[in-house]
PDB file of C-alpha atoms in Angstrom:
ATOM      1  CA  MET A   1     138.617-303.928-124.415  1.00 29.00           C
ATOM      2  CA  THR A   2     141.287-306.106-122.820  1.00 33.00           C
ATOM      3  CA  ILE A   3     144.799-305.575-124.124  1.00 30.00           C
ATOM      4  CA  THR A   4     146.530-308.935-124.551  1.00 34.00           C
ATOM      5  CA  ASN A   5     149.710-308.002-126.412  1.00 35.00           C
ATOM      6  CA  GLY A   6     152.836-306.795-124.646  1.00 39.00           C
ATOM      7  CA  PRO A   7     154.609-308.267-121.623  1.00 42.00           C
ATOM      8  CA  SER A   8     153.223-305.743-119.122  1.00 42.00           C
ATOM      9  CA  ALA A   9     149.542-305.936-120.110  1.00 41.00           C
ATOM     10  CA  GLU A  10     148.565-308.867-117.882  1.00 44.00           C
ATOM     11  CA  PRO A  11     150.166-307.514-114.644  1.00 47.00           C
ATOM     12  CA  VAL A  12     148.465-304.139-115.168  1.00 50.00           C
ATOM     13  CA  HIS A  13     145.030-305.766-115.445  1.00 78.00           C
ATOM     14  CA  ARG A  14     145.738-308.056-112.508  1.00 83.00           C
ATOM     15  CA  GLU A  15     146.766-305.056-110.391  1.00 88.00           C
ATOM     16  CA  GLU A  16     143.513-303.253-111.239  1.00 90.00           C
ATOM     17  CA  ALA A  17     141.466-306.392-110.565  1.00 90.00           C
ATOM     18  CA  ASP A  18     143.147-306.749-107.170  1.00 92.00           C
ATOM     19  CA  LEU A  19     142.430-303.108-106.372  1.00 93.00           C
ATOM     20  CA  VAL A  20     138.756-303.478-107.296  1.00 93.00           C
ATOM     21  CA  ALA A  21     138.499-306.639-105.211  1.00 94.00           C
ATOM     22  CA  GLY A  22     139.970-304.799-102.246  1.00 94.00           C
ATOM     23  CA  LEU A  23     137.555-301.901-102.706  1.00 93.00           C
ATOM     24  CA  LYS A  24     134.619-304.291-102.757  1.00 93.00           C
ATOM     25  CA  ARG A  25     135.850-305.899 -99.525  1.00 93.00           C
ATOM     26  CA  GLY A  26     135.980-302.472 -97.905  1.00 92.00           C
ATOM     27  CA  ASP A  27     139.757-302.646 -97.492  1.00 92.00           C
ATOM     28  CA  ASP A  28     141.016-299.292 -96.175  1.00 92.00           C
ATOM     29  CA  THR A  29     144.384-299.792 -97.873  1.00 94.00           C
ATOM     30  CA  ALA A  30     142.650-300.236-101.245  1.00 93.00           C
ATOM     31  CA  PHE A  31     140.717-297.001-100.756  1.00 93.00           C
ATOM     32  CA  GLU A  32     143.914-295.153 -99.830  1.00 94.00           C
ATOM     33  CA  THR A  33     145.635-296.577-102.921  1.00 94.00           C
ATOM     34  CA  LEU A  34     142.758-295.496-105.141  1.00 94.00           C
ATOM     35  CA  VAL A  35     142.856-291.929-103.832  1.00 94.00           C
ATOM     36  CA  ARG A  36     146.654-291.729-104.091  1.00 94.00           C
ATOM     37  CA  GLN A  37     146.710-293.034-107.667  1.00 94.00           C
ATOM     38  CA  THR A  38     143.754-291.108-109.087  1.00 94.00           C
ATOM     39  CA  SER A  39     143.208-287.875-107.131  1.00 94.00           C
ATOM     40  CA  ALA A  40     145.412-285.675-109.342  1.00 94.00           C
ATOM     41  CA  GLN A  41     143.770-286.884-112.555  1.00 93.00           C
ATOM     42  CA  LEU A  42     140.238-286.577-111.182  1.00 94.00           C
ATOM     43  CA  LEU A  43     140.937-283.106-109.795  1.00 93.00           C
ATOM     44  CA  ALA A  44     142.052-282.017-113.271  1.00 91.00           C
ATOM     45  CA  VAL A  45     138.727-283.263-114.671  1.00 91.00           C
ATOM     46  CA  ALA A  46     136.732-281.527-111.926  1.00 92.00           C
ATOM     47  CA  ARG A  47     138.504-278.206-112.578  1.00 89.00           C
ATOM     48  CA  ARG A  48     137.053-278.167-116.101  1.00 86.00           C
ATOM     49  CA  PHE A  49     133.559-277.810-114.664  1.00 86.00           C
ATOM     50  CA  ALA A  50     134.150-276.165-111.281  1.00 85.00           C
ATOM     51  CA  THR A  51     133.783-272.512-110.299  1.00 79.00           C
ATOM     52  CA  GLY A  52     137.101-272.555-108.457  1.00 84.00           C
ATOM     53  CA  GLU A  53     139.670-274.741-106.736  1.00 90.00           C
ATOM     54  CA  GLU A  54     137.574-275.277-103.606  1.00 91.00           C
ATOM     55  CA  ASP A  55     134.603-276.287-105.745  1.00 89.00           C
ATOM     56  CA  ALA A  56     136.781-278.733-107.714  1.00 91.00           C
ATOM     57  CA  GLN A  57     138.038-280.357-104.527  1.00 93.00           C
ATOM     58  CA  ASP A  58     134.484-280.683-103.217  1.00 93.00           C
ATOM     59  CA  ILE A  59     133.467-282.345-106.479  1.00 94.00           C
ATOM     60  CA  VAL A  60     136.258-284.915-106.195  1.00 95.00           C
ATOM     61  CA  GLN A  61     135.503-285.645-102.542  1.00 94.00           C
ATOM     62  CA  THR A  62     131.824-286.167-103.341  1.00 94.00           C
ATOM     63  CA  ALA A  63     132.777-288.305-106.323  1.00 94.00           C
ATOM     64  CA  TYR A  64     134.902-290.580-104.124  1.00 94.00           C
ATOM     65  CA  LEU A  65     131.943-291.015-101.768  1.00 93.00           C
ATOM     66  CA  ASN A  66     129.823-291.975-104.773  1.00 93.00           C
ATOM     67  CA  VAL A  67     132.530-294.417-105.881  1.00 93.00           C
ATOM     68  CA  PHE A  68     132.629-296.101-102.493  1.00 90.00           C
ATOM     69  CA  ARG A  69     128.838-296.439-102.468  1.00 91.00           C
ATOM     70  CA  ALA A  70     128.667-297.816-106.011  1.00 92.00           C
ATOM     71  CA  ILE A  71     131.772-300.022-106.157  1.00 93.00           C
ATOM     72  CA  GLU A  72     129.722-303.190-105.687  1.00 92.00           C
ATOM     73  CA  ARG A  73     128.000-302.443-108.990  1.00 90.00           C
ATOM     74  CA  PHE A  74     131.275-302.054-110.884  1.00 91.00           C
ATOM     75  CA  GLU A  75     131.451-305.032-113.239  1.00 85.00           C
ATOM     76  CA  GLY A  76     134.732-304.291-114.977  1.00 82.00           C
ATOM     77  CA  ARG A  77     133.232-303.722-118.427  1.00 81.00           C
ATOM     78  CA  ALA A  78     135.275-300.508-118.654  1.00 83.00           C
ATOM     79  CA  ARG A  79     138.597-299.570-117.112  1.00 88.00           C
ATOM     80  CA  LEU A  80     138.368-298.326-113.550  1.00 91.00           C
ATOM     81  CA  SER A  81     139.828-294.967-114.626  1.00 90.00           C
ATOM     82  CA  THR A  82     137.057-294.548-117.218  1.00 90.00           C
ATOM     83  CA  TRP A  83     134.400-295.336-114.630  1.00 92.00           C
ATOM     84  CA  LEU A  84     135.923-292.839-112.169  1.00 94.00           C
ATOM     85  CA  HIS A  85     136.066-290.158-114.875  1.00 93.00           C
ATOM     86  CA  ARG A  86     132.352-290.583-115.570  1.00 91.00           C
ATOM     87  CA  ILE A  87     131.483-290.346-111.894  1.00 94.00           C
ATOM     88  CA  VAL A  88     133.438-287.101-111.479  1.00 94.00           C
ATOM     89  CA  VAL A  89     131.775-285.541-114.526  1.00 92.00           C
ATOM     90  CA  THR A  90     128.323-286.664-113.340  1.00 91.00           C
ATOM     91  CA  THR A  91     129.000-285.277-109.856  1.00 92.00           C
ATOM     92  CA  ALA A  92     130.112-281.940-111.311  1.00 90.00           C
ATOM     93  CA  LEU A  93     127.011-281.714-113.495  1.00 88.00           C
ATOM     94  CA  MET A  94     124.733-282.461-110.554  1.00 87.00           C
ATOM     95  CA  ARG A  95     126.299-279.536-108.691  1.00 84.00           C
ATOM     96  CA  LEU A  96     125.728-277.267-111.687  1.00 79.00           C
ATOM     97  CA  ARG A  97     122.086-278.275-111.868  1.00 76.00           C
ATOM     98  CA  SER A  98     121.558-277.682-108.143  1.00 73.00           C
ATOM     99  CA  ASP A  99     123.321-274.271-108.084  1.00 65.00           C
ATOM    100  CA  ARG A 100     121.401-272.504-110.839  1.00 56.00           C
ATOM    101  CA  SER A 101     120.773-269.295-108.921  1.00 46.00           C
ATOM    102  CA  ARG A 102     124.407-268.993-107.812  1.00 48.00           C
ATOM    103  CA  LEU A 103     125.777-269.677-111.284  1.00 46.00           C
ATOM    104  CA  ALA A 104     123.722-267.217-113.285  1.00 47.00           C
ATOM    105  CA  GLU A 105     126.714-265.513-114.897  1.00 53.00           C
ATOM    106  CA  SER A 106     126.124-263.743-118.169  1.00 54.00           C
ATOM    107  CA  LEU A 107     127.961-264.294-121.428  1.00 55.00           C
ATOM    108  CA  GLU A 108     126.838-260.939-122.804  1.00 59.00           C
ATOM    109  CA  PRO A 109     130.207-259.166-122.332  1.00 56.00           C
ATOM    110  CA  LEU A 110     131.839-261.828-124.508  1.00 54.00           C
ATOM    111  CA  LEU A 111     129.222-262.042-127.262  1.00 54.00           C
ATOM    112  CA  PRO A 112     129.512-260.076-130.511  1.00 52.00           C
ATOM    113  CA  SER A 113     128.076-256.567-130.366  1.00 51.00           C
ATOM    114  CA  PHE A 114     127.500-253.939-133.045  1.00 43.00           C
ATOM    115  CA  ARG A 115     127.426-250.159-133.288  1.00 45.00           C
ATOM    116  CA  ALA A 116     124.476-248.201-134.638  1.00 49.00           C
ATOM    117  CA  ASP A 117     126.034-248.303-138.135  1.00 47.00           C
ATOM    118  CA  SER A 118     125.993-252.143-137.947  1.00 44.00           C
ATOM    119  CA  HIS A 119     129.787-252.391-137.811  1.00 45.00           C
ATOM    120  CA  HIS A 120     131.350-254.757-135.321  1.00 46.00           C
ATOM    121  CA  ARG A 121     132.534-253.034-132.139  1.00 48.00           C
ATOM    122  CA  GLU A 122     135.662-255.160-131.776  1.00 49.00           C
ATOM    123  CA  ARG A 123     138.748-254.088-133.699  1.00 42.00           C
ATOM    124  CA  PHE A 124     140.585-257.423-133.767  1.00 42.00           C
ATOM    125  CA  GLN A 125     142.384-258.253-136.990  1.00 43.00           C
ATOM    126  CA  ASP A 126     140.391-261.487-137.407  1.00 46.00           C
ATOM    127  CA  GLY A 127     137.177-260.337-135.749  1.00 46.00           C
ATOM    128  CA  THR A 128     134.950-262.450-137.972  1.00 52.00           C
ATOM    129  CA  THR A 129     136.962-265.676-137.744  1.00 55.00           C
ATOM    130  CA  PRO A 130     134.839-268.530-136.354  1.00 57.00           C
ATOM    131  CA  ALA A 131     135.820-270.224-133.109  1.00 58.00           C
ATOM    132  CA  ASP A 132     136.502-273.528-134.880  1.00 58.00           C
ATOM    133  CA  VAL A 133     139.157-271.889-137.073  1.00 59.00           C
ATOM    134  CA  LEU A 134     140.692-270.095-134.119  1.00 55.00           C
ATOM    135  CA  LEU A 135     140.875-273.397-132.245  1.00 56.00           C
ATOM    136  CA  GLU A 136     142.803-274.924-135.135  1.00 58.00           C
ATOM    137  CA  ARG A 137     145.244-271.998-135.104  1.00 55.00           C
ATOM    138  CA  ALA A 138     146.151-272.420-131.448  1.00 50.00           C
ATOM    139  CA  GLU A 139     149.711-273.726-131.215  1.00 52.00           C
ATOM    140  CA  THR A 140     149.003-275.649-128.021  1.00 53.00           C
ATOM    141  CA  GLY A 141     145.958-276.699-126.039  1.00 65.00           C
ATOM    142  CA  ALA A 142     147.083-274.472-123.171  1.00 71.00           C
ATOM    143  CA  VAL A 143     145.676-271.314-124.812  1.00 76.00           C
ATOM    144  CA  VAL A 144     142.340-272.977-125.477  1.00 76.00           C
ATOM    145  CA  ARG A 145     142.139-274.401-121.954  1.00 76.00           C
ATOM    146  CA  ARG A 146     142.853-270.983-120.429  1.00 79.00           C
ATOM    147  CA  CYS A 147     140.099-269.413-122.503  1.00 82.00           C
ATOM    148  CA  ILE A 148     137.559-272.142-121.761  1.00 82.00           C
ATOM    149  CA  ALA A 149     138.313-271.752-118.049  1.00 80.00           C
ATOM    150  CA  GLN A 150     137.218-268.095-118.275  1.00 83.00           C
ATOM    151  CA  LEU A 151     133.711-269.007-119.440  1.00 84.00           C
ATOM    152  CA  PRO A 152     130.827-269.142-116.937  1.00 83.00           C
ATOM    153  CA  PRO A 153     130.380-272.673-115.507  1.00 81.00           C
ATOM    154  CA  ARG A 154     127.230-273.543-117.464  1.00 81.00           C
ATOM    155  CA  SER A 155     128.647-272.442-120.786  1.00 84.00           C
ATOM    156  CA  ARG A 156     131.903-274.176-119.992  1.00 85.00           C
ATOM    157  CA  ALA A 157     130.022-277.388-119.174  1.00 87.00           C
ATOM    158  CA  VAL A 158     128.143-277.411-122.494  1.00 89.00           C
ATOM    159  CA  LEU A 159     131.370-276.835-124.407  1.00 87.00           C
ATOM    160  CA  MET A 160     133.264-279.471-122.455  1.00 86.00           C
ATOM    161  CA  LEU A 161     130.549-282.109-122.801  1.00 88.00           C
ATOM    162  CA  ARG A 162     130.117-281.646-126.553  1.00 86.00           C
ATOM    163  CA  HIS A 163     133.711-281.098-127.653  1.00 81.00           C
ATOM    164  CA  ILE A 164     135.899-282.675-124.963  1.00 79.00           C
ATOM    165  CA  GLU A 165     133.672-285.455-123.630  1.00 82.00           C
ATOM    166  CA  GLU A 166     132.201-285.856-127.154  1.00 85.00           C
ATOM    167  CA  ARG A 167     128.674-286.468-125.894  1.00 88.00           C
ATOM    168  CA  SER A 168     125.638-286.138-128.132  1.00 91.00           C
ATOM    169  CA  THR A 169     123.292-283.166-127.923  1.00 92.00           C
ATOM    170  CA  ARG A 170     120.649-285.415-126.361  1.00 91.00           C
ATOM    171  CA  ASP A 171     123.085-286.685-123.709  1.00 88.00           C
ATOM    172  CA  VAL A 172     124.117-283.129-122.849  1.00 88.00           C
ATOM    173  CA  ALA A 173     120.464-282.093-122.608  1.00 88.00           C
ATOM    174  CA  GLU A 174     119.736-284.919-120.169  1.00 86.00           C
ATOM    175  CA  ALA A 175     122.864-284.222-118.118  1.00 83.00           C
ATOM    176  CA  LEU A 176     122.073-280.515-117.721  1.00 83.00           C
ATOM    177  CA  ASP A 177     118.287-280.841-117.566  1.00 83.00           C
ATOM    178  CA  LEU A 178     117.817-278.806-120.758  1.00 85.00           C
ATOM    179  CA  THR A 179     116.025-279.276-124.038  1.00 91.00           C
ATOM    180  CA  PRO A 180     118.163-280.195-127.083  1.00 92.00           C
ATOM    181  CA  ALA A 181     117.267-276.814-128.587  1.00 93.00           C
ATOM    182  CA  ALA A 182     118.529-275.038-125.464  1.00 91.00           C
ATOM    183  CA  VAL A 183     121.776-277.027-125.624  1.00 91.00           C
ATOM    184  CA  LYS A 184     122.328-275.961-129.230  1.00 92.00           C
ATOM    185  CA  THR A 185     121.666-272.319-128.341  1.00 91.00           C
ATOM    186  CA  ARG A 186     124.027-272.408-125.358  1.00 88.00           C
ATOM    187  CA  LEU A 187     126.680-274.179-127.384  1.00 90.00           C
ATOM    188  CA  HIS A 188     126.477-271.545-130.118  1.00 88.00           C
ATOM    189  CA  ARG A 189     126.783-268.723-127.583  1.00 87.00           C
ATOM    190  CA  ALA A 190     129.625-270.487-125.780  1.00 87.00           C
ATOM    191  CA  ARG A 191     131.513-270.840-129.075  1.00 86.00           C
ATOM    192  CA  GLN A 192     131.023-267.146-129.798  1.00 85.00           C
ATOM    193  CA  ALA A 193     132.288-266.220-126.343  1.00 86.00           C
ATOM    194  CA  LEU A 194     135.252-268.561-126.712  1.00 85.00           C
ATOM    195  CA  ALA A 195     136.061-266.990-130.067  1.00 84.00           C
ATOM    196  CA  THR A 196     136.116-263.552-128.415  1.00 85.00           C
ATOM    197  CA  LEU A 197     138.519-264.780-125.736  1.00 85.00           C
ATOM    198  CA  LEU A 198     140.760-266.435-128.326  1.00 82.00           C
ATOM    199  CA  ARG A 199     140.837-263.252-130.439  1.00 81.00           C
ATOM    200  CA  GLN A 200     141.824-261.297-127.357  1.00 80.00           C
ATOM    201  CA  GLN A 201     144.651-263.762-126.758  1.00 76.00           C
ATOM    202  CA  PHE A 202     145.873-263.521-130.346  1.00 68.00           C
ATOM    203  CA  ALA A 203     145.488-259.739-130.430  1.00 67.00           C
ATOM    204  CA  GLY A 204     147.589-259.506-127.284  1.00 55.00           C
ATOM    205  CA  ARG A 205     150.271-261.635-128.891  1.00 51.00           C
ATOM    206  CA  VAL A 206     150.324-259.484-132.012  1.00 44.00           C
ATOM    207  CA  THR A 207     150.578-256.303-129.927  1.00 46.00           C
ATOM    208  CA  SER A 208     153.399-257.746-127.819  1.00 48.00           C
ATOM    209  CA  ALA A 209     155.277-258.954-130.894  1.00 46.00           C
ATOM    210  CA  GLY A 210     154.998-255.551-132.534  1.00 49.00           C
ATOM    211  CA  ARG A 211     156.168-253.777-129.423  1.00 51.00           C
ATOM    212  CA  ASP A 212     159.170-256.113-129.086  1.00 52.00           C
ATOM    213  CA  ALA A 213     160.071-255.603-132.753  1.00 50.00           C
ATOM    214  CA  SER A 214     160.084-251.817-132.368  1.00 52.00           C
ATOM    215  CA  HIS A 215     162.682-251.895-129.588  1.00 53.00           C
TER     216      HIS A 215
END
């Protein structure tokens, strides 16, 4: 959608159009400008799916190569930043699909477990609170982001695609080469694991607060 109101709208669109034109001409200055203006944002996106900082940087570098190869097909129907975001996410997902053996981390330590008497092993105050409720309780997104970052890459990807990228179950299934049923199962397990991490965060806060109050 083109924004027409406001005095600065037209120059912003003209600047982007000029940048795209330069990219399509193969102008080195345009490529340098693109990297300078977008690398920090794209690296932040890549970190959501990567196994570490080096992996995130590799994702962005590969994404830029894909951008350079595909720029001729960019028709301007979406903002350039939106198009770049999609390419980074797609590049990250392709790496996840190709590294299945290396990324076979288990969620088991973070999933609910029970003793022989059927009582929950965890002793958190809100041990049965669903992840959705815990997410709503978080004062800032920083706590949630830290917890999501602790999930294994595949579980993190499912969670990010459904709840952050807001993609449908079918789209996630196609992106990760899974069946819709498998996506739903992984999403459920990822939510459970996230809930465990959030409870640990909140339990730590309660413990710290109580200790501070006693001094």
